[in-house]
XYZ file of C-alpha atoms in Angstrom:
379
model
C 12.482 -4.920 1.080
C 17.627 -3.145 3.134
C 28.393 0.677 3.806
C 30.763 2.527 2.642
C 29.394 5.933 2.895
C 31.455 8.605 0.919
C 30.230 12.341 0.100
C 28.519 12.746 -2.757
C 30.548 14.781 -5.497
C 30.134 16.410 -8.927
C 31.628 14.198 -11.429
C 31.658 14.130 -15.828
C 30.430 11.317 -17.865
C 33.506 9.073 -17.615
C 33.609 8.596 -14.096
C 30.105 7.743 -13.939
C 30.514 5.135 -16.171
C 34.014 4.114 -14.482
C 31.254 4.647 -11.077
C 28.961 1.929 -12.367
C 31.469 -0.548 -14.141
C 33.342 -0.586 -10.724
C 30.032 -1.294 -8.868
C 28.790 -4.346 -11.159
C 32.327 -5.837 -10.621
C 32.349 -5.456 -6.820
C 28.814 -6.339 -6.403
C 28.098 -8.886 -9.484
C 25.686 -6.293 -10.772
C 24.085 -6.616 -13.562
C 26.101 -3.895 -16.002
C 28.752 -4.806 -17.966
C 31.047 -3.258 -20.914
C 29.863 -5.402 -23.066
C 26.252 -4.236 -23.622
C 24.891 -0.732 -23.768
C 21.541 -0.229 -22.612
C 19.658 1.689 -24.608
C 17.621 3.600 -21.293
C 14.533 5.998 -22.406
C 14.563 9.727 -21.432
C 11.719 9.125 -19.279
C 10.188 5.548 -18.319
C 6.751 5.337 -18.776
C 4.595 3.791 -15.987
C 0.765 3.890 -16.802
C -1.420 6.083 -14.161
C 1.590 8.159 -12.832
C 2.142 11.461 -14.298
C 4.956 13.764 -14.326
C 2.533 16.487 -12.231
C 1.859 13.845 -10.180
C 5.274 12.141 -9.842
C 6.445 16.177 -7.796
C 3.332 16.671 -6.182
C 4.378 17.596 -2.817
C 8.046 18.050 -3.730
C 6.557 22.221 -3.992
C 8.066 23.889 -1.825
C 11.191 21.181 -1.463
C 11.976 21.882 -5.300
C 11.679 26.030 -4.690
C 14.323 25.527 -1.581
C 17.016 23.803 -3.984
C 16.492 25.935 -6.404
C 16.520 28.826 -4.785
C 19.538 28.366 -2.728
C 21.117 24.804 -3.361
C 21.377 22.678 -0.325
C 22.665 24.977 2.608
C 19.150 26.537 2.614
C 17.746 23.738 2.646
C 19.244 22.278 5.278
C 18.440 25.733 7.150
C 14.664 26.094 5.698
C 12.957 23.608 7.957
C 14.764 22.916 11.756
C 13.295 20.461 13.447
C 13.285 19.378 17.159
C 16.021 17.054 16.707
C 17.595 15.408 20.350
C 21.172 16.450 19.621
C 23.599 14.275 19.132
C 22.810 10.915 20.312
C 25.103 8.519 22.559
C 25.153 5.641 19.826
C 25.099 5.329 16.336
C 21.971 4.240 14.562
C 22.274 1.584 11.931
C 19.427 1.351 9.189
C 19.230 -1.530 6.481
C 19.397 -1.561 2.775
C 19.380 -4.544 0.303
C 20.719 -2.178 -2.354
C 17.210 -1.194 -4.194
C 17.378 2.301 -6.364
C 14.174 2.930 -3.879
C 15.596 2.774 -1.176
C 16.806 6.492 -2.119
C 15.012 8.306 0.669
C 17.491 6.578 2.979
C 20.378 7.409 1.005
C 19.736 11.100 0.418
C 18.879 11.555 3.791
C 22.832 10.526 4.775
C 24.490 12.217 1.855
C 22.231 15.355 1.821
C 22.970 15.894 5.854
C 19.206 15.731 6.686
C 19.769 13.265 9.693
C 22.698 15.361 10.649
C 20.243 17.969 10.960
C 17.888 15.997 13.104
C 20.430 15.704 15.578
C 20.852 11.747 14.114
C 24.525 9.825 13.226
C 23.211 7.107 11.248
C 24.665 4.395 9.778
C 23.638 2.364 6.610
C 24.572 -1.120 6.503
C 23.886 -3.938 3.800
C 21.436 -6.468 4.861
C 20.546 -9.843 3.052
C 16.779 -9.128 2.465
C 15.732 -12.630 4.328
C 17.910 -11.352 6.793
C 16.643 -7.883 7.612
C 13.488 -8.218 9.314
C 14.684 -10.334 11.778
C 17.840 -7.676 12.331
C 15.705 -5.486 13.035
C 13.857 -7.073 15.437
C 16.633 -8.107 17.185
C 17.856 -4.468 17.675
C 21.328 -5.335 15.574
C 19.449 -3.190 13.193
C 17.226 0.134 14.671
C 15.329 0.564 10.765
C 14.918 -0.679 7.718
C 12.884 0.186 4.585
C 10.091 -2.462 3.213
C 7.087 -2.772 1.711
C 4.070 -2.239 3.923
C 2.736 -6.259 3.442
C 6.157 -7.550 3.608
C 6.239 -7.268 7.377
C 2.622 -8.698 8.551
C 4.186 -11.992 8.437
C 7.482 -10.822 10.701
C 5.113 -8.805 12.940
C 2.204 -10.888 13.869
C 5.051 -13.859 14.705
C 6.188 -11.319 16.820
C 9.035 -9.781 16.140
C 10.326 -6.526 17.712
C 9.187 -3.527 14.908
C 6.736 -1.579 14.404
C 5.993 0.315 11.168
C 5.748 4.501 11.394
C 5.268 6.444 7.852
C 5.146 5.355 3.855
C 8.202 6.972 2.172
C 7.115 7.273 -1.360
C 5.336 4.656 -4.325
C 6.852 2.995 -6.996
C 9.433 0.063 -7.248
C 8.208 -3.391 -8.319
C 7.582 -5.085 -11.300
C 6.515 -8.509 -12.481
C 8.147 -9.423 -15.864
C 7.733 -12.290 -18.195
C 10.366 -13.005 -21.378
C 9.494 -11.431 -24.089
C 8.507 -13.981 -26.470
C 6.158 -15.536 -23.473
C 2.695 -16.665 -24.129
C 1.789 -15.138 -21.025
C -0.229 -12.018 -21.051
C -1.786 -11.621 -17.981
C -1.664 -12.442 -14.158
C -3.884 -15.070 -14.404
C -1.798 -16.731 -16.495
C 0.822 -17.673 -13.773
C -1.039 -20.813 -12.443
C 1.555 -23.931 -12.021
C 4.097 -21.363 -12.876
C 7.632 -20.855 -11.258
C 8.125 -17.295 -10.155
C 11.689 -16.448 -9.116
C 12.328 -13.669 -5.979
C 14.898 -12.521 -3.752
C 14.147 -14.113 -0.936
C 10.616 -15.863 0.556
C 8.219 -13.396 1.970
C 10.368 -10.107 0.566
C 8.361 -6.888 -1.243
C 7.739 -8.150 -4.295
C 6.401 -11.807 -3.263
C 4.060 -9.919 -1.116
C 2.788 -6.888 -3.341
C 1.906 -9.762 -6.521
C 0.302 -12.211 -4.320
C -2.325 -9.685 -4.504
C -2.569 -9.681 -8.036
C -2.738 -13.287 -8.341
C -5.011 -13.368 -5.634
C -7.330 -11.232 -7.693
C -7.138 -13.537 -10.082
C -7.917 -16.508 -8.761
C -5.271 -18.093 -8.087
C -3.645 -18.686 -4.650
C -0.479 -17.818 -3.806
C 0.368 -20.272 -1.336
C -0.584 -23.354 -3.508
C -0.927 -22.675 -7.310
C 2.441 -20.769 -7.869
C 5.996 -21.798 -6.977
C 8.170 -19.497 -5.485
C 11.737 -19.714 -6.553
C 14.721 -18.157 -4.854
C 18.017 -16.640 -6.826
C 19.995 -13.898 -5.488
C 18.421 -10.711 -6.937
C 21.467 -9.338 -9.648
C 20.679 -13.740 -10.941
C 16.772 -13.320 -11.531
C 17.111 -11.855 -14.890
C 19.677 -14.825 -15.971
C 17.016 -17.109 -14.489
C 14.440 -15.916 -16.335
C 16.756 -16.108 -20.118
C 17.629 -19.694 -18.856
C 14.158 -20.612 -18.524
C 14.419 -21.772 -14.782
C 11.353 -19.696 -14.067
C 8.370 -18.218 -15.921
C 8.236 -14.886 -14.195
C 10.685 -12.707 -11.900
C 9.061 -10.198 -9.218
C 11.463 -8.363 -8.266
C 12.023 -4.793 -7.306
C 14.141 -2.085 -8.917
C 16.961 -2.673 -10.691
C 16.583 -6.081 -10.845
C 13.310 -6.419 -12.518
C 13.967 -3.444 -14.585
C 17.401 -3.749 -16.069
C 16.171 -7.418 -18.036
C 13.686 -5.639 -19.466
C 16.070 -2.445 -20.659
C 18.428 -5.612 -22.124
C 15.532 -6.701 -24.495
C 15.182 -9.673 -22.203
C 12.309 -9.613 -20.660
C 8.550 -7.807 -20.754
C 6.559 -5.918 -17.951
C 3.675 -8.172 -17.066
C 2.401 -5.304 -14.041
C 3.884 -3.487 -11.084
C 3.080 -1.855 -8.446
C 1.856 1.266 -9.182
C -0.900 -0.212 -11.952
C -3.848 -2.111 -11.070
C -6.403 -2.946 -7.943
C -3.672 -3.123 -5.569
C -1.380 -0.274 -6.905
C -0.814 1.235 -3.171
C -0.145 4.906 -1.976
C 3.161 3.553 -0.350
C 5.887 1.487 -1.240
C 8.849 1.684 1.350
C 8.083 2.117 4.997
C 10.087 3.129 7.661
C 10.078 0.041 10.108
C 11.351 1.312 13.163
C 12.858 -1.392 15.898
C 10.500 -1.652 19.119
C 12.867 -0.988 22.519
C 14.653 2.225 19.903
C 10.568 2.788 19.760
C 9.832 2.280 23.820
C 13.178 3.827 25.145
C 13.528 6.740 22.977
C 10.553 7.613 21.066
C 12.174 11.188 20.927
C 15.019 9.944 18.473
C 12.656 7.534 16.683
C 10.198 10.397 15.691
C 13.196 12.614 14.739
C 14.631 9.982 12.353
C 11.299 9.467 10.656
C 11.265 12.771 9.526
C 14.094 13.034 8.813
C 13.662 10.005 6.530
C 10.499 11.486 5.031
C 12.057 14.919 4.217
C 15.021 13.161 2.210
C 12.140 11.238 0.530
C 11.242 14.545 -0.834
C 14.697 15.791 -1.391
C 15.001 12.778 -3.726
C 12.052 14.476 -5.492
C 13.641 17.526 -6.159
C 17.014 16.551 -6.517
C 16.449 13.101 -8.672
C 19.929 13.269 -10.646
C 22.103 14.031 -7.404
C 20.637 11.268 -5.790
C 21.491 8.858 -8.845
C 25.091 10.318 -7.789
C 24.903 8.989 -4.476
C 23.449 5.965 -5.020
C 25.931 5.477 -7.841
C 29.193 6.998 -5.751
C 28.863 4.938 -2.981
C 28.190 1.710 -4.558
C 24.828 1.505 -2.893
C 22.989 0.289 -6.390
C 24.946 -1.936 -9.036
C 23.443 -0.192 -12.160
C 24.713 2.381 -14.269
C 23.555 6.294 -13.158
C 21.185 6.878 -16.145
C 19.411 3.833 -15.465
C 19.222 4.954 -11.603
C 18.228 8.520 -12.703
C 15.413 7.205 -15.337
C 13.816 4.793 -12.786
C 13.728 7.678 -9.825
C 11.511 9.594 -11.685
C 8.958 6.930 -12.315
C 8.417 6.958 -8.310
C 6.222 9.210 -6.693
C 7.615 11.071 -3.395
C 5.134 12.057 -0.929
C 5.684 10.502 2.548
C 3.158 10.854 5.150
C 1.858 9.077 8.190
C -2.346 10.455 8.050
C -2.878 8.626 5.156
C -0.822 5.558 5.915
C -2.264 4.366 8.946
C -5.501 4.523 7.397
C -4.418 1.895 4.947
C -3.077 -0.658 7.267
C -6.558 -2.405 8.444
C -8.147 -3.210 5.250
C -4.908 -4.073 3.787
C -3.949 -6.627 6.364
C -8.205 -8.364 5.695
C -7.112 -8.721 1.748
C -3.317 -9.778 2.513
C -4.524 -12.467 5.113
C -6.332 -13.859 1.955
C -3.337 -14.988 0.500
C -3.034 -18.052 3.085
C 0.440 -16.357 4.480
C -0.907 -15.175 7.710
C -2.801 -16.980 10.699
C -6.223 -18.022 10.359
C -7.375 -16.427 13.202
C -5.642 -13.509 12.651
C -7.728 -10.376 13.880
C -7.016 -7.541 11.269
C -7.649 -4.599 13.893
C -5.470 -6.320 16.430
C -2.628 -7.225 14.102
C -2.887 -3.216 12.513
C -2.611 -1.742 16.247
C 0.766 -4.059 16.312
C 1.940 -3.136 12.939
C 1.775 0.762 13.578
C 3.801 3.031 15.957
C 2.105 5.948 16.377
C 4.766 8.669 17.150
C 2.877 11.609 17.346
C 3.204 12.445 13.389
C 0.733 14.937 11.851
C 2.121 14.732 8.003
């Protein structure tokens, strides 16, 4: 909800296996040599078709197929502000869904827009304060998880939606829990209080008549330990992002109850671009170029899923096997936008306020104005 930057390079299967193992060993990841995860050729997500998956990537796919990366980089030149006088730091947490950031960095898209960007790994419970304080210039994250911090005064705004998909709610495979409504008085594991998964699935709990502030217990674990806590029975469910909530399912140690691409709260966006307020005020042209390049990174991922999986593994951004990452990326939708993002903010706040996480006196319209950064973008 956010490094070592190496150039993407082709490699064979043996190198892929070694890279994944190295990532797991270094980052405490979920992949080990003793378990051979059976990865489906294509993860099925209800309500998301292959046609929809690549909707919006059309011309991007044609450009890449027709002329490769060089053609992509020269096809659309936006007004970058030239080299910046300081590096922009973007936080990330190690999720598969942060792919648009990694792609924009390693495919040269930020550079094309005249930006010098550094990706900085930051804990999920620290990333919002870091963006608000200006220690990070930006970070990705689901819209709902930023509402409370912005309401409380952190200096940050949201500018665009990047993609859809990446959050899952899982239970043990033999759990008697079959519906969201059966989570009342249960303990749910999360990576951080108020993170993307907790924020989103609180809406599903609300719809099931469960007060997420009072009727369930939220318990925090490091992301790569959530699956183990579920197996031990310390918690009855996990609300997490990919790969933390996906790999236990692939191992047969969990069953997916729901995700953020299904149900009444299904969102057109998952990760959004959160930008530091000072950057927005003092360098709006740079902020505009940053958001534009980031969105191009999302479209690039949709047209280059295998290459993106390689970037995430080779640079140890994500602690999971390349095949798992690739299969997961294929389940997301890559349609970044601003014009559809803004209208969803106020009704989203109105519903999220019912969770009890926002102040009772919160004015949804006023908070929406405080949340959204209008950079004059029209896509």
